């Protein structure tokens, strides 16, 4: 039987990443890990969604730190080679790297997987140090003995460390045994030079206690100082598009489809989706969502647990929803309210969080995820959403037909249905409701919020996905409170939309919508103007 090799597996896995058509240099992360080696802060857990580069990062660290191989040829041309710490640490440590999903292979229970891990590690250490006559009953004293003899520290890299909480949700005793083992293996152990874990969920808490409280948590709700390593940055995507010779239209499409995650104020792109998009000749679509299972999303939409359905409708209106992420217990079964469900969806990549005026909010990150929300809600027969979707189709068709009376009618219906009494008279509230009113346009248009207009902003702009055509021209929606629909329309005319729409030649639909607080009525004017 072949024994897994956890100890110093070498640099072959990272070489495969370098061999791909699309490789983005994230080796700057190594400068950070070099800075925490052999310090009290040598424990870091980085959690981010599936296919966001966790395994590539793990293989990069494995290749850089592992003894028994020479990785200079791989790293000499990367960013880390310019760091003063580069030569000091490259290939200088014993690395123990394990994809923790292997603990659960063949349907094993958590405790069975732990036994397998221990036995494999014992075998690896015995084979690597036959001259030491190590006691082969427990890996922890063996690691201590090797370190005392060699003075070479161990770098632990555990990929998908949280798989036991996702795949064995009901095995509570097994989960506790797993956490206790990791604590005993890593916490305060002198042989640990660095412990780096990756996962989707942050570290599991039991009440207010965590067995792994020595770890610095890096996640989609707080990634400082590693936010640039959580996805692709704007600069990196521009470089990829240039290397792949993407045209202007594709570049704009990539931004609309895959850019929208916010981590510590930095906007990042979905790395898997961008990598697929820039190398594909197909029209842009949901690359990442095609690889995901939406079981969690479907469960909470169907049951409307804690009012999640209403929050999702708000999010589809591009209305930010306030969230408290602090009480989340970091598993997929313990929920005490809507905040916990929304927090889980942040960690899974279905929502993104941002902070404004000291408060935390969530929103749908990009078009790829937005379309999946709509598809899921439609397929699940969500009654309120179905009704709103039908109203949206009427608004959209009426806009194309120039039927201002119908647009005003349904703008009023949707505004009254979606806005709370407290916020009803705010122009921002009207904006959220109108954006939802045009939900039916999303298959044909890219929505541009606060569209630049030379000396100002339109409230909402819709640019055709496949370019200008007579049937579906660009649309600009101007919103006002206590003014007039004509006034909103005049403001739209006065602004310089030509700058943004320079690639288009033909009609543009300009819609002015006004809400009058005294009469509580909505009025609308629609005109087609040339660009």
Coordinates of C-alpha atoms in Angstrom, one line a residue:
X1 CA 0.0 0.0 0.0
X2 CA 1.3 3.5 -0.9
X3 CA 1.7 5.7 2.1
X4 CA 0.9 9.4 1.6
X5 CA 3.8 11.8 1.9
X6 CA 3.0 14.7 4.1
X7 CA 6.6 15.5 5.1
X8 CA 8.6 17.6 2.6
X9 CA 6.6 16.7 -0.5
X10 CA 8.7 19.0 -2.7
X11 CA 7.8 21.6 -5.3
X12 CA 6.2 19.6 -8.1
X13 CA 2.7 20.8 -7.3
X14 CA 3.6 24.4 -7.5
X15 CA 5.4 23.8 -10.8
X16 CA 2.0 22.7 -12.3
X17 CA 0.6 26.1 -11.3
X18 CA 3.5 27.9 -13.0
X19 CA 2.9 25.8 -16.1
X20 CA -0.7 27.0 -16.6
X21 CA -1.6 29.6 -19.2
X22 CA -2.8 32.0 -16.5
X23 CA -0.5 32.5 -13.5
X24 CA -0.8 35.5 -11.2
X25 CA 2.2 36.2 -9.0
X26 CA 1.0 36.1 -5.4
X27 CA 4.4 35.3 -3.9
X28 CA 4.4 38.6 -2.0
X29 CA 2.4 36.6 0.6
X30 CA 5.7 34.8 1.4
X31 CA 7.2 38.0 2.7
X32 CA 4.4 38.2 5.2
X33 CA 4.8 34.6 6.3
X34 CA 8.6 35.1 6.5
X35 CA 7.9 38.0 8.9
X36 CA 5.9 35.8 11.3
X37 CA 8.2 32.7 11.3
X38 CA 9.3 31.7 14.8
X39 CA 7.3 34.4 16.5
X40 CA 4.3 34.3 18.8
X41 CA 2.2 35.3 15.8
X42 CA 3.3 32.3 13.7
X43 CA -0.2 31.0 13.4
X44 CA -2.5 32.2 10.5
X45 CA -5.7 30.8 9.1
X46 CA -6.9 32.1 5.7
X47 CA -10.5 31.3 4.8
X48 CA -12.1 32.2 1.4
X49 CA -14.6 30.6 -1.0
X50 CA -14.0 27.6 -3.1
X51 CA -11.8 28.1 -6.2
X52 CA -10.4 31.4 -4.8
X53 CA -6.7 30.1 -5.0
X54 CA -6.3 28.5 -1.6
X55 CA -4.7 25.3 -2.9
X56 CA -2.3 27.2 -5.2
X57 CA -1.2 29.3 -2.3
X58 CA -0.6 26.2 -0.2
X59 CA 1.5 24.6 -2.9
X60 CA 3.5 27.8 -3.3
X61 CA 4.4 27.8 0.4
X62 CA 5.2 24.1 0.3
X63 CA 7.6 24.7 -2.6
X64 CA 9.3 27.7 -1.0
X65 CA 9.9 26.3 2.5
X66 CA 10.4 22.5 1.8
X67 CA 13.8 21.0 2.5
X68 CA 15.1 18.3 0.1
X69 CA 14.5 20.3 -3.1
X70 CA 15.8 23.5 -4.7
X71 CA 13.1 25.9 -5.7
X72 CA 15.2 28.8 -6.8
X73 CA 14.3 28.2 -10.5
X74 CA 10.6 28.7 -9.6
X75 CA 10.9 31.7 -7.4
X76 CA 13.9 33.7 -8.7
X77 CA 11.6 35.5 -11.2
X78 CA 8.8 36.2 -8.8
X79 CA 8.1 39.1 -6.5
X80 CA 9.4 37.4 -3.3
X81 CA 12.9 37.2 -4.9
X82 CA 13.2 40.9 -4.4
X83 CA 12.7 40.6 -0.6
X84 CA 15.6 40.7 1.9
X85 CA 14.1 37.6 3.5
X86 CA 14.1 35.5 0.3
X87 CA 17.4 33.6 0.6
X88 CA 17.2 33.3 4.3
X89 CA 14.2 31.0 4.3
X90 CA 14.0 29.3 0.9
X91 CA 14.1 25.5 1.3
X92 CA 15.2 25.7 4.9
X93 CA 12.3 24.0 6.8
X94 CA 10.6 20.7 7.3
X95 CA 7.2 21.1 5.7
X96 CA 4.2 19.0 6.7
X97 CA 1.5 19.6 4.1
X98 CA -1.8 17.8 4.1
X99 CA -5.1 18.5 2.3
X100 CA -7.4 17.6 5.2
X101 CA -10.1 16.3 2.9
X102 CA -7.9 13.1 2.7
X103 CA -8.9 12.5 6.4
X104 CA -12.4 11.9 5.2
X105 CA -11.7 9.7 2.1
X106 CA -13.6 6.4 1.7
X107 CA -16.4 7.7 3.9
X108 CA -14.3 7.6 7.1
X109 CA -15.5 9.2 10.3
X110 CA -13.5 12.1 11.7
X111 CA -11.8 10.1 14.4
X112 CA -10.9 7.4 11.9
X113 CA -9.4 10.1 9.7
X114 CA -7.3 11.4 12.6
X115 CA -5.9 7.9 13.2
X116 CA -4.9 7.7 9.6
X117 CA -3.3 11.1 9.6
X118 CA -1.2 10.2 12.8
X119 CA -0.1 6.9 11.3
X120 CA 0.9 8.5 8.0
X121 CA 2.9 11.2 9.8
X122 CA 4.6 8.7 12.1
X123 CA 5.6 6.6 9.0
X124 CA 6.9 9.8 7.2
X125 CA 9.0 10.8 10.2
X126 CA 10.4 7.3 10.7
X127 CA 11.4 7.0 7.1
X128 CA 13.0 10.5 7.1
X129 CA 15.0 9.9 10.3
X130 CA 15.8 6.2 10.6
X131 CA 19.0 6.9 12.6
X132 CA 17.0 8.4 15.4
X133 CA 15.1 5.3 16.5
X134 CA 12.0 7.4 17.1
X135 CA 9.1 6.1 19.3
X136 CA 6.5 5.4 16.6
X137 CA 3.4 5.6 18.8
X138 CA 2.6 9.4 18.8
X139 CA 3.7 12.0 16.2
X140 CA 3.9 14.9 18.7
X141 CA 6.9 13.6 20.8
X142 CA 8.5 12.5 17.5
X143 CA 8.3 16.0 16.1
X144 CA 9.8 17.4 19.3
X145 CA 12.6 14.8 19.2
X146 CA 13.4 15.6 15.6
X147 CA 13.5 19.4 16.3
X148 CA 15.7 19.0 19.4
X149 CA 18.1 16.9 17.4
X150 CA 18.2 19.0 14.1
X151 CA 17.1 22.4 15.3
X152 CA 15.1 22.6 12.0
X153 CA 11.6 24.0 12.5
X154 CA 8.5 22.6 11.0
X155 CA 6.1 24.5 8.7
X156 CA 2.6 23.1 8.9
X157 CA 0.3 23.7 5.9
X158 CA -3.2 22.4 6.3
X159 CA -5.3 22.9 3.2
X160 CA -9.2 22.8 3.5
X161 CA -8.7 22.5 7.3
X162 CA -12.5 23.0 7.9
X163 CA -13.7 20.2 5.7
X164 CA -14.8 18.2 8.8
X165 CA -17.3 20.9 9.6
X166 CA -18.7 21.1 6.1
X167 CA -18.7 17.3 5.3
X168 CA -19.4 15.8 8.7
X169 CA -21.8 18.4 10.0
X170 CA -23.5 16.2 12.6
X171 CA -20.4 14.5 14.1
X172 CA -20.0 17.0 17.0
X173 CA -17.8 14.7 19.1
X174 CA -15.5 14.0 16.1
X175 CA -15.3 17.8 15.4
X176 CA -14.2 18.4 19.0
X177 CA -11.6 15.6 18.8
X178 CA -10.3 17.2 15.6
X179 CA -9.9 20.6 17.2
X180 CA -8.3 19.2 20.3
X181 CA -5.8 17.3 18.2
X182 CA -4.8 20.4 16.2
X183 CA -4.4 22.3 19.4
X184 CA -2.2 19.7 20.9
X185 CA -0.2 19.4 17.7
X186 CA 0.4 23.1 17.2
X187 CA -0.3 25.3 20.2
X188 CA 2.8 26.5 22.1
X189 CA 5.0 23.8 20.5
X190 CA 8.6 24.9 20.1
X191 CA 9.0 22.8 16.9
X192 CA 6.3 24.9 15.0
X193 CA 8.0 27.6 12.9
X194 CA 4.8 28.4 11.0
X195 CA 1.3 27.1 10.9
X196 CA -0.7 28.1 7.9
X197 CA -4.2 26.8 7.4
X198 CA -6.7 27.4 4.6
X199 CA -10.4 26.8 4.5
X200 CA -13.8 28.3 3.6
X201 CA -15.0 28.8 7.1
X202 CA -13.2 30.6 9.9
X203 CA -12.1 28.6 13.0
X204 CA -15.0 26.9 14.7
X205 CA -16.0 28.2 18.1
X206 CA -17.8 26.4 20.9
X207 CA -19.6 29.1 22.8
X208 CA -17.1 31.8 23.5
X209 CA -14.1 29.4 23.5
X210 CA -12.0 28.3 20.6
X211 CA -9.4 25.5 20.9
X212 CA -7.3 27.3 18.3
X213 CA -7.4 30.8 19.6
X214 CA -3.8 31.4 18.8
X215 CA -4.5 31.8 15.1
X216 CA -4.8 35.1 13.4
X217 CA -8.0 34.9 11.3
X218 CA -7.9 36.2 7.7
X219 CA -11.3 35.9 6.1
X220 CA -13.9 37.5 3.7
X221 CA -15.1 39.5 6.7
X222 CA -11.7 40.8 7.7
X223 CA -8.5 40.2 5.8
X224 CA -6.1 42.9 6.9
X225 CA -3.2 42.9 6.0
X226 CA -3.6 40.2 3.3
X227 CA -6.6 41.5 1.4
X228 CA -4.7 41.7 -1.9
X229 CA -4.2 37.9 -1.7
X230 CA -7.9 37.0 -1.4
X231 CA -8.6 37.4 -5.1
X232 CA -7.4 39.2 -8.2
X233 CA -6.9 42.9 -7.9
X234 CA -7.8 45.5 -10.6
X235 CA -4.2 45.8 -11.6
X236 CA -3.7 42.1 -11.9
X237 CA -6.9 41.7 -14.1
X238 CA -5.8 44.5 -16.4
X239 CA -2.4 42.7 -16.8
X240 CA -4.2 39.4 -17.5
X241 CA -6.5 41.0 -20.1
X242 CA -3.4 42.5 -21.8
X243 CA -1.6 39.2 -21.9
X244 CA -4.6 37.5 -23.3
X245 CA -5.2 40.3 -25.8
X246 CA -8.8 40.9 -24.6
X247 CA -10.8 43.5 -26.5
X248 CA -12.4 46.6 -24.9
X249 CA -15.8 44.9 -24.9
X250 CA -14.5 41.8 -23.1
X251 CA -12.6 43.9 -20.5
X252 CA -15.8 45.8 -19.7
X253 CA -17.7 42.6 -19.5
X254 CA -15.2 40.9 -17.1
X255 CA -15.5 43.9 -14.8
X256 CA -19.3 43.7 -14.8
X257 CA -19.4 39.9 -14.4
X258 CA -16.7 39.1 -11.9
X259 CA -15.6 42.2 -10.0
X260 CA -17.4 43.1 -6.8
X261 CA -16.0 41.4 -3.7
X262 CA -14.9 43.9 -1.1
X263 CA -12.3 42.9 1.5
X264 CA -11.1 45.6 3.9
X265 CA -12.1 48.2 1.4
X266 CA -10.2 46.6 -1.5
X267 CA -12.3 45.5 -4.5
X268 CA -11.3 42.1 -5.9
X269 CA -12.3 39.8 -8.7
X270 CA -13.3 36.2 -8.5
X271 CA -10.0 34.6 -9.6
X272 CA -11.4 31.3 -11.0
X273 CA -14.0 33.1 -13.1
X274 CA -11.5 35.6 -14.5
X275 CA -8.9 32.9 -15.4
X276 CA -11.6 31.0 -17.3
X277 CA -13.0 34.1 -19.0
X278 CA -9.7 35.6 -20.3
X279 CA -8.7 32.2 -21.9
X280 CA -12.1 31.3 -23.4
X281 CA -13.6 32.4 -26.7
X282 CA -17.1 31.8 -25.3
X283 CA -19.5 34.6 -24.3
X284 CA -19.0 35.5 -20.6
X285 CA -21.1 33.5 -18.2
X286 CA -21.1 32.0 -14.7
X287 CA -17.9 30.0 -14.7
X288 CA -17.6 29.9 -10.9
X289 CA -21.3 29.3 -10.2
X290 CA -21.2 26.4 -12.6
X291 CA -18.7 24.6 -10.3
X292 CA -20.7 25.3 -7.1
X293 CA -23.6 23.7 -5.3
X294 CA -26.2 26.1 -4.1
X295 CA -27.6 23.7 -1.5
X296 CA -27.2 26.2 1.3
X297 CA -28.7 29.0 -0.7
X298 CA -31.7 26.9 -1.8
X299 CA -32.4 25.6 1.7
X300 CA -32.8 29.1 3.2
X301 CA -34.7 30.5 0.3
X302 CA -37.2 27.7 0.4
X303 CA -37.8 27.8 4.1
X304 CA -37.4 31.6 4.4
X305 CA -35.5 31.0 7.6
X306 CA -35.3 34.2 9.7
X307 CA -36.8 36.3 6.9
X308 CA -33.9 35.6 4.5
X309 CA -36.2 35.8 1.5
X310 CA -37.0 39.5 2.2
X311 CA -33.4 40.3 2.6
X312 CA -32.5 38.7 -0.7
X313 CA -35.2 40.7 -2.5
X314 CA -33.6 43.9 -1.0
X315 CA -30.2 42.7 -2.2
X316 CA -31.5 42.1 -5.7
X317 CA -32.7 45.7 -5.6
X318 CA -29.1 46.7 -5.0
X319 CA -30.1 47.8 -1.5
X320 CA -27.3 47.1 1.0
X321 CA -28.5 45.0 4.0
X322 CA -27.0 45.6 7.4
X323 CA -25.4 42.5 9.0
X324 CA -23.7 41.5 12.3
X325 CA -21.0 39.0 11.6
X326 CA -19.6 38.8 15.2
X327 CA -21.9 36.0 16.5
X328 CA -21.4 33.5 13.7
X329 CA -20.2 30.2 15.1
X330 CA -18.3 29.3 12.0
X331 CA -20.2 26.1 11.0
X332 CA -23.0 25.3 8.6
X333 CA -25.7 24.1 11.1
X334 CA -25.8 26.5 14.0
X335 CA -27.9 29.6 13.2
X336 CA -29.6 32.0 15.6
X337 CA -30.9 34.5 13.2
X338 CA -30.7 36.1 9.7
X339 CA -27.3 37.6 10.4
X340 CA -25.8 34.1 10.8
X341 CA -27.2 33.0 7.4
X342 CA -25.9 36.1 5.7
X343 CA -22.5 35.7 7.3
X344 CA -22.3 32.2 6.1
X345 CA -23.1 33.4 2.6
X346 CA -20.3 35.9 2.8
X347 CA -17.8 33.1 3.6
X348 CA -19.2 30.9 0.8
X349 CA -18.8 33.7 -1.7
X350 CA -22.4 34.4 -2.4
X351 CA -22.4 37.8 -0.7
X352 CA -19.7 40.3 0.0
X353 CA -19.4 42.7 3.0
X354 CA -18.4 46.3 3.2
X355 CA -18.3 48.9 6.0
X356 CA -19.9 52.3 5.8
X357 CA -20.2 54.8 8.7
X358 CA -18.9 52.2 11.1
X359 CA -21.7 49.7 10.2
X360 CA -21.3 46.4 8.3
X361 CA -23.4 45.7 5.2
X362 CA -23.8 42.9 2.6
X363 CA -24.5 43.1 -1.1
X364 CA -24.5 40.8 -4.1
X365 CA -20.9 41.0 -5.4
X366 CA -21.3 40.7 -9.2
X367 CA -23.5 39.7 -12.1
X368 CA -22.4 36.1 -11.9
X369 CA -23.8 35.7 -8.4
X370 CA -26.8 37.9 -9.1
X371 CA -28.0 35.7 -11.9
X372 CA -27.6 32.6 -9.7
X373 CA -29.8 34.2 -7.0
X374 CA -32.5 35.0 -9.6
X375 CA -32.3 31.5 -11.1
X376 CA -32.5 29.9 -7.7
X377 CA -35.4 32.0 -6.5
X378 CA -37.4 31.5 -9.7
X379 CA -36.8 27.7 -9.7
X380 CA -37.9 27.5 -6.0
X381 CA -41.2 29.2 -6.7
X382 CA -40.7 32.0 -4.3
X383 CA -44.1 33.7 -4.5
X384 CA -43.2 37.3 -3.6
X385 CA -40.3 37.2 -6.0
X386 CA -42.4 35.7 -8.8
X387 CA -44.9 38.5 -8.5
X388 CA -42.2 41.2 -8.4
X389 CA -40.5 39.6 -11.4
X390 CA -43.8 39.8 -13.4
X391 CA -44.2 43.4 -12.5
X392 CA -40.6 44.1 -13.5
X393 CA -41.2 42.6 -16.9
X394 CA -44.2 45.0 -17.4
X395 CA -42.0 48.0 -16.4
X396 CA -39.3 46.9 -18.8
X397 CA -41.6 46.4 -21.7
X398 CA -43.4 49.6 -21.0
X399 CA -40.1 51.5 -21.0
X400 CA -39.1 50.1 -24.4
X401 CA -42.6 51.0 -25.7
X402 CA -42.4 54.6 -24.3
X403 CA -45.4 53.9 -22.1
X404 CA -44.7 56.3 -19.3
X405 CA -48.1 55.9 -17.6
X406 CA -47.5 52.1 -17.1
X407 CA -43.9 52.7 -15.8
X408 CA -45.3 55.2 -13.3
X409 CA -48.0 52.9 -12.2
X410 CA -45.7 49.9 -11.5
X411 CA -43.0 52.2 -10.0
X412 CA -45.6 53.2 -7.5
X413 CA -46.6 49.6 -6.8
X414 CA -43.1 48.4 -6.3
X415 CA -42.1 51.4 -4.2
X416 CA -45.0 50.8 -1.8
X417 CA -44.3 47.1 -1.6
X418 CA -40.5 47.3 -1.1
X419 CA -39.9 50.5 1.0
X420 CA -40.3 50.6 4.7
X421 CA -42.4 53.5 6.2
X422 CA -39.2 54.9 7.8
X423 CA -37.3 55.2 4.5
X424 CA -40.2 55.6 2.0
X425 CA -39.6 59.3 1.2
X426 CA -35.9 59.0 0.6
X427 CA -34.6 59.3 -3.0
X428 CA -32.3 56.4 -2.2
X429 CA -35.2 54.2 -1.3
X430 CA -36.9 55.1 -4.6
X431 CA -33.6 54.2 -6.4
X432 CA -33.5 50.7 -4.8
X433 CA -37.1 50.1 -5.8
X434 CA -36.6 51.3 -9.4
X435 CA -33.5 49.1 -9.8
X436 CA -35.6 46.1 -8.7
X437 CA -38.3 47.3 -11.1
X438 CA -35.8 46.8 -14.0
X439 CA -34.7 43.3 -12.8
X440 CA -36.2 41.8 -16.0
X441 CA -33.6 43.7 -18.0
X442 CA -30.7 41.9 -16.5
X443 CA -30.4 39.2 -19.2
X444 CA -30.0 41.8 -21.9
X445 CA -28.3 44.7 -20.1
X446 CA -25.4 45.4 -17.8
X447 CA -26.5 47.6 -15.0
X448 CA -24.2 50.6 -14.2
X449 CA -25.1 52.2 -10.9
X450 CA -24.5 55.9 -10.6
X451 CA -23.4 56.0 -14.2
X452 CA -20.8 58.7 -14.9
X453 CA -22.2 61.6 -16.8
X454 CA -19.5 64.2 -17.3
X455 CA -20.5 66.7 -14.7
X456 CA -22.7 64.4 -12.6
X457 CA -24.3 61.0 -12.3
X458 CA -27.4 59.4 -13.6
X459 CA -29.1 57.3 -10.9
X460 CA -29.1 54.1 -13.0
X461 CA -27.8 53.2 -16.4
X462 CA -28.3 50.1 -18.5
X463 CA -25.9 49.2 -21.3
X464 CA -26.8 46.4 -23.7
X465 CA -24.7 43.3 -23.3
X466 CA -24.4 42.7 -27.0
X467 CA -24.0 46.2 -28.2
X468 CA -26.5 48.7 -29.5
X469 CA -29.5 47.6 -31.5
X470 CA -32.8 49.2 -32.3
X471 CA -34.8 46.8 -30.1
X472 CA -32.7 47.1 -26.9
X473 CA -31.0 50.5 -26.9
X474 CA -29.1 51.9 -23.8
X475 CA -31.4 53.2 -21.0
X476 CA -30.8 56.0 -18.5
X477 CA -33.1 56.3 -15.5
X478 CA -33.1 59.6 -13.7
X479 CA -34.9 59.7 -10.3
X480 CA -36.2 62.7 -8.3
X481 CA -38.3 63.4 -5.2
X482 CA -40.6 66.5 -5.1
X483 CA -39.4 67.7 -8.5
X484 CA -41.1 66.6 -11.7
X485 CA -40.7 63.9 -14.2
X486 CA -40.0 66.6 -16.7
X487 CA -37.3 68.0 -14.4
X488 CA -35.7 64.7 -14.1
X489 CA -35.7 64.3 -17.8
X490 CA -34.2 67.7 -18.4
X491 CA -31.4 66.9 -16.0
X492 CA -30.7 63.8 -18.0
X493 CA -30.5 65.9 -21.2
X494 CA -28.2 68.4 -19.6
X495 CA -25.6 65.9 -18.5
X496 CA -22.9 64.7 -20.9
X497 CA -23.8 61.1 -21.4
X498 CA -21.9 61.1 -24.7
X499 CA -18.6 60.5 -22.9
X500 CA -19.8 57.2 -21.5
X501 CA -21.8 56.1 -24.6
X502 CA -19.2 57.1 -27.2
X503 CA -19.1 53.5 -28.5
X504 CA -22.8 53.7 -29.3
X505 CA -24.6 55.3 -32.3
X506 CA -28.3 55.4 -32.2
X507 CA -31.1 56.1 -29.8
X508 CA -30.9 56.1 -26.0
X509 CA -34.0 55.8 -23.9
X510 CA -34.0 58.4 -21.2
X511 CA -36.5 57.9 -18.3
X512 CA -37.4 60.5 -15.7
X513 CA -39.3 59.3 -12.7
X514 CA -40.4 61.6 -9.8
X515 CA -42.1 60.8 -6.5
X516 CA -44.2 63.6 -4.9
X517 CA -44.3 63.3 -1.1
X518 CA -47.6 65.3 -0.8
X519 CA -49.6 63.3 -3.2
X520 CA -47.6 60.0 -2.8
X521 CA -47.8 59.7 -6.5
X522 CA -45.2 58.7 -9.1
X523 CA -45.0 60.4 -12.5
X524 CA -42.9 59.4 -15.5
X525 CA -41.6 60.8 -18.8
X526 CA -39.9 58.8 -21.4
X527 CA -38.0 60.0 -24.5
X528 CA -35.7 58.5 -27.1
X529 CA -32.7 60.8 -27.9
X530 CA -29.9 60.3 -30.3
X531 CA -26.3 59.8 -29.2

